[in-house]
CSV table of C-alpha atoms in Angstrom, one decimal:
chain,number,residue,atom,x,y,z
A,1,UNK,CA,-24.5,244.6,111.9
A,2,UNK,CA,-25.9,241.4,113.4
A,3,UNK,CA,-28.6,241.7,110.4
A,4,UNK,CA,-25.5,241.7,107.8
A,5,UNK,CA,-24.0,238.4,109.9
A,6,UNK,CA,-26.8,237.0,109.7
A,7,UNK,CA,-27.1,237.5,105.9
A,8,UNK,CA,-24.1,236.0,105.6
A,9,UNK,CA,-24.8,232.6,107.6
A,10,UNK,CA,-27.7,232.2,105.1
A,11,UNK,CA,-25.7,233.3,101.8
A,12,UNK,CA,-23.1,230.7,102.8
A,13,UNK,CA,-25.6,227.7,103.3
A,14,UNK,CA,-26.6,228.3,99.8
A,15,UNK,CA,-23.2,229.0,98.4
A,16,UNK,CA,-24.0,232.0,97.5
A,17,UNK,CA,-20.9,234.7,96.7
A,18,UNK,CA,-22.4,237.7,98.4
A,19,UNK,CA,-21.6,235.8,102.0
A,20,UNK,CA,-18.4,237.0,101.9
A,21,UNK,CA,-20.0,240.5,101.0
A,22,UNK,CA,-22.5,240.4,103.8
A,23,UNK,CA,-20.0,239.5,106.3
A,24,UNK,CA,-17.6,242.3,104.9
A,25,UNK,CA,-20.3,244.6,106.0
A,26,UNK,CA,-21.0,243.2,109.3
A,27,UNK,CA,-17.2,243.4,109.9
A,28,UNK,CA,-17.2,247.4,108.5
A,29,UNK,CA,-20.0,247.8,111.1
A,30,UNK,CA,-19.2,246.7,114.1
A,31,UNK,CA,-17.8,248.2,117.1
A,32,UNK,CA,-14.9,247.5,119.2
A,33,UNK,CA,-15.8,243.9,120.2
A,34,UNK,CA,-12.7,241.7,119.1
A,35,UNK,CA,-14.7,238.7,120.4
A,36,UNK,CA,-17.3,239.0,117.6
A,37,UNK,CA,-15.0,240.6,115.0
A,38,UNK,CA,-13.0,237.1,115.4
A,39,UNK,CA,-15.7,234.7,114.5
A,40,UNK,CA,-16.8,237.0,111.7
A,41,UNK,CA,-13.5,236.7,110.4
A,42,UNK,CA,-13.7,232.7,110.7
A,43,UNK,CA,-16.8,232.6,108.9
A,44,UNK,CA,-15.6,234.6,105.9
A,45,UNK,CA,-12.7,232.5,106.0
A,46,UNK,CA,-14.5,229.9,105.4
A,47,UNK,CA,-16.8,231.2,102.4
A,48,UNK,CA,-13.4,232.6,100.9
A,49,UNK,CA,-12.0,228.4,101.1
A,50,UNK,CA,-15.0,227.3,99.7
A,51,UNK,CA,-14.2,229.7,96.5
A,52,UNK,CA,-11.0,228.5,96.4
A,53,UNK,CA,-9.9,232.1,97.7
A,54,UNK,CA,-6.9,230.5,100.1
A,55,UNK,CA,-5.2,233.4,100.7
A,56,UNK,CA,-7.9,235.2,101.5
A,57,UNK,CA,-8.7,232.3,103.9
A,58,UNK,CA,-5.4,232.2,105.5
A,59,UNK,CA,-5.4,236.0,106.1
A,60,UNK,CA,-9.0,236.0,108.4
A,61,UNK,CA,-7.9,233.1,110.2
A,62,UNK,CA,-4.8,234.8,111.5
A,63,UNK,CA,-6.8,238.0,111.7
A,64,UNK,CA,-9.3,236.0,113.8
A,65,UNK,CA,-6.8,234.8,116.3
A,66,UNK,CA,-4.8,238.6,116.3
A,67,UNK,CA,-8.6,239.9,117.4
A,68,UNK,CA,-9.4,237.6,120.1
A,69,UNK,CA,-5.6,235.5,121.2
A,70,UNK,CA,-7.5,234.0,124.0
A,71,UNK,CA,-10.2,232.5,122.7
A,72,UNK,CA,-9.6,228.9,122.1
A,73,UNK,CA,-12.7,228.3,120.3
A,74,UNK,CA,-11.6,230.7,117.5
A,75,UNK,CA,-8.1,229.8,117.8
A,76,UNK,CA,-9.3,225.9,116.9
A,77,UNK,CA,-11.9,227.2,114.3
A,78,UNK,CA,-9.0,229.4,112.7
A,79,UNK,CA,-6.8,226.5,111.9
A,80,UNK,CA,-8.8,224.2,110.3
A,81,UNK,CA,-10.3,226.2,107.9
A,82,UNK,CA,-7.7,225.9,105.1
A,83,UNK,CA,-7.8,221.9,104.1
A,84,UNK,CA,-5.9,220.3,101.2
A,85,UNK,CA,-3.7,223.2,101.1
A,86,UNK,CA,-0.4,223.5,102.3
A,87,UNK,CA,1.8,225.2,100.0
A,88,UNK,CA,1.8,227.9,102.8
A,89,UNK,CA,3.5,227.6,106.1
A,90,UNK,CA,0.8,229.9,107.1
A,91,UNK,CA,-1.3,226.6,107.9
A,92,UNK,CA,1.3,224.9,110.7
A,93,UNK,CA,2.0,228.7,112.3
A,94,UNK,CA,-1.7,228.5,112.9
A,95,UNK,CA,-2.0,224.5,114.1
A,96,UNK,CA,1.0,226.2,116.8
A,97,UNK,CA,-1.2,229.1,117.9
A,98,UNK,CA,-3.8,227.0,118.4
A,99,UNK,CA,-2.3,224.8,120.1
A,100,UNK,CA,-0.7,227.3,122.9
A,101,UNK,CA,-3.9,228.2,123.6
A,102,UNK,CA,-5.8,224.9,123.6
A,103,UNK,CA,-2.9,223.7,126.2
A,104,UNK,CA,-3.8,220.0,127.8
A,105,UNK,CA,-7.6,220.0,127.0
A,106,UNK,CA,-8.6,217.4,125.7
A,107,UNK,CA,-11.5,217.8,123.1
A,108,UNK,CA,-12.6,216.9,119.9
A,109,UNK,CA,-12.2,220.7,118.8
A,110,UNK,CA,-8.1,220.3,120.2
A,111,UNK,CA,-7.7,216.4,117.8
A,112,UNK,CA,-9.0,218.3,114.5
A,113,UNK,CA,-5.9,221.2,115.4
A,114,UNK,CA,-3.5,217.8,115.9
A,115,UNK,CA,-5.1,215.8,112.7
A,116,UNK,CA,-4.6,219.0,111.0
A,117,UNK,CA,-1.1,219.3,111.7
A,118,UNK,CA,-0.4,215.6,111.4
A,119,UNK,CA,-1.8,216.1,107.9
A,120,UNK,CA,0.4,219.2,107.1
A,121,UNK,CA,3.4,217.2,108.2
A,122,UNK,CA,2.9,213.8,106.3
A,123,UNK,CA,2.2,215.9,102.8
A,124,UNK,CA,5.3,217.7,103.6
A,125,UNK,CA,7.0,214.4,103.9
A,126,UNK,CA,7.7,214.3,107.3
A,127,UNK,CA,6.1,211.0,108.4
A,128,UNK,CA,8.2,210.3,111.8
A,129,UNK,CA,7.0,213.9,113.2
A,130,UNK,CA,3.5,213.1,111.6
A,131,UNK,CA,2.9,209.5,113.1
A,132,UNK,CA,2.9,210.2,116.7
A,133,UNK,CA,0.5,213.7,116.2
A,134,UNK,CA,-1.6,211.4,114.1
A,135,UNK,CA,-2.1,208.9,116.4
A,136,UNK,CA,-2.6,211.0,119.6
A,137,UNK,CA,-5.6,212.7,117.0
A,138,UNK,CA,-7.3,209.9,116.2
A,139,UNK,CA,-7.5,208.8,120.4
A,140,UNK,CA,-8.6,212.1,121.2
A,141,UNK,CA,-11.2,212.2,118.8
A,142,UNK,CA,-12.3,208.5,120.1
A,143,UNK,CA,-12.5,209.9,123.8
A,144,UNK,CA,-14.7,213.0,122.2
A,145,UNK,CA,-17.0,211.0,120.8
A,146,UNK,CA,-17.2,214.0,118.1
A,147,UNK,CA,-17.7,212.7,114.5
A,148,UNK,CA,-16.3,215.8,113.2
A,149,UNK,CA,-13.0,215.4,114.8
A,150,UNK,CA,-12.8,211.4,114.3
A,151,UNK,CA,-13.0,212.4,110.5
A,152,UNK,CA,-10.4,214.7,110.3
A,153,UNK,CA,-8.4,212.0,112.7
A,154,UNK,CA,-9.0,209.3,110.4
A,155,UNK,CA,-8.1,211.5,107.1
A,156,UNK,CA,-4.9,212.3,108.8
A,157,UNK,CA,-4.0,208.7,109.7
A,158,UNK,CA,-4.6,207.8,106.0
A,159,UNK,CA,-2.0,210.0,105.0
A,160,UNK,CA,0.9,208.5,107.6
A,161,UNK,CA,0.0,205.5,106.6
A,162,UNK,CA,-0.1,205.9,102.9
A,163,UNK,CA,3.1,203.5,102.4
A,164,UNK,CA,2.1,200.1,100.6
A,165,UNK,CA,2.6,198.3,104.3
A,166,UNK,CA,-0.1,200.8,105.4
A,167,UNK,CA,-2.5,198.8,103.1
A,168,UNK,CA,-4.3,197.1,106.2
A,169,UNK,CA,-5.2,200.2,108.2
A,170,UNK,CA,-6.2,202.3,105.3
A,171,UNK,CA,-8.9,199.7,104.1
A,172,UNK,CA,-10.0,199.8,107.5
A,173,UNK,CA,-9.5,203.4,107.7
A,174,UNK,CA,-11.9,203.4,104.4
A,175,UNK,CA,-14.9,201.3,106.1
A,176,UNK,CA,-14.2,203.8,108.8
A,177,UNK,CA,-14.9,207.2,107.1
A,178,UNK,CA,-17.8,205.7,105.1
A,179,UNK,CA,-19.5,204.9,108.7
A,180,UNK,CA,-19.1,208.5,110.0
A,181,UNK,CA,-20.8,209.6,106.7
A,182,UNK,CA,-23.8,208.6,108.3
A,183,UNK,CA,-23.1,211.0,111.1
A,184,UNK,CA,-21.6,214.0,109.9
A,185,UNK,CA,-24.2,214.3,106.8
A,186,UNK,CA,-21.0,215.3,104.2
A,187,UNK,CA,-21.2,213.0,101.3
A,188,UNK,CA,-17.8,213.8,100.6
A,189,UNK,CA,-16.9,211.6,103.6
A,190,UNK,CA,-18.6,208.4,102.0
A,191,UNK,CA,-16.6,209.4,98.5
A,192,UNK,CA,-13.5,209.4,100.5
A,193,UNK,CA,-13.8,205.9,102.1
A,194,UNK,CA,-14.7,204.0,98.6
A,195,UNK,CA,-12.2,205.9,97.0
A,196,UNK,CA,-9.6,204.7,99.6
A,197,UNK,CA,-11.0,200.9,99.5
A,198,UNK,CA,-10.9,201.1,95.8
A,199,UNK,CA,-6.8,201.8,96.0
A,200,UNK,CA,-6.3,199.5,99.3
A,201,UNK,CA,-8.4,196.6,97.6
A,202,UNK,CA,-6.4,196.9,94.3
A,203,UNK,CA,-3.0,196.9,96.5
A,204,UNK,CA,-4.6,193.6,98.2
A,205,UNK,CA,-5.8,191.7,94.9
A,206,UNK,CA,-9.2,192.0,95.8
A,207,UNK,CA,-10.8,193.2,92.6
A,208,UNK,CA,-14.0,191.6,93.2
């Protein structure tokens, strides 16, 4: 079992498809330990998101926390595997079991659950529930110090403050997420901050 699991961790690095098989197996042979099963589950969720497999996704991640309710390290992990998705409710039912088990502490694992849902609420259009979640992210994540969780902060806080008065913060938010680049190693990050000077500098004039 732990042979197949570990298969899988490898096959994923490389983006190779047969993760999802290796961790299938590893899942098929385990025992009864719900603990284990649970981050299994996670990390196939996350291979079936990379594929674009989001249904798939959304079903281990609420299998994970079904297996292991307590845990709130699978319970975080869970809901913020499926991002840039939210044609499914499936994705805030998960930000609010994570969030009854994650209670008061105060982590960087707990402000990627809040940026999460503060992200879910602005591209639903609810911007007044979305600011305050948003911003109590984004401090969280500053008092982690995790640049993981300041990312997902910052992407959230972009979308609240995507009105045109917003322009301010979101070029600042842009300089921010090409800094963290540096630090998280995701060159997707970088792309994300240009991409939201490009549209802030426009807004200002600033075409130089």
């Amino acid at each position: 079992m732990e042979a197949c699991a570990a298969a899988g961790v490898e096959a994923a690095q490389r983006l190779d498809p047969a993760a999802a098989d290796w961790y299938s197996q590893a899942l098929d042979l385990l025992d009864d330990a719900p603990g284990r099963r649970a981050e299994l589950l996670v990390a196939r969720a996350e291979v079936a998101f990379v594929e674009g497999r989001f249904g798939s996704a959304l079903d281990d991640c609420t299998a994970a926390m079904d297996a292991a309710p307590d845990r709130p390290d699978v319970a975080a992990a869970a809901a913020v595997v499926v991002r840039g998705y939210y044609n499914d409710p499936t994705v805030l039912h998960l930000c609010d079991r994570a969030e009854a088990v994650l209670g008061d502490e105060d982590s960087g694992r707990h402000a990627q659950v809040l940026a999460q849902r503060a992200f879910v609420l602005a591209q639903s259009g609810r911007i007044d529930e979305a600011e305050p979640v948003s911003r109590r992210a984004m401090e969280m994540a500053e008092r982690s110090g995790d640049p993981t969780a300041l990312v997902g902060a910052v992407h959230a806080r972009h979308q609240v403050a995507g009105v045109p008065e917003g322009v301010t913060e979101r070029l600042a938010l842009g300089n921010r997420m090409i800094e963290l680049a540096g630090l998280v190693g995701r060159f997707d990050t970088a792309m994300w901050g240009h991409l939201w000077r490009i549209d802030a500098a426009y807004q200002l004039g600033q075409l130089g």
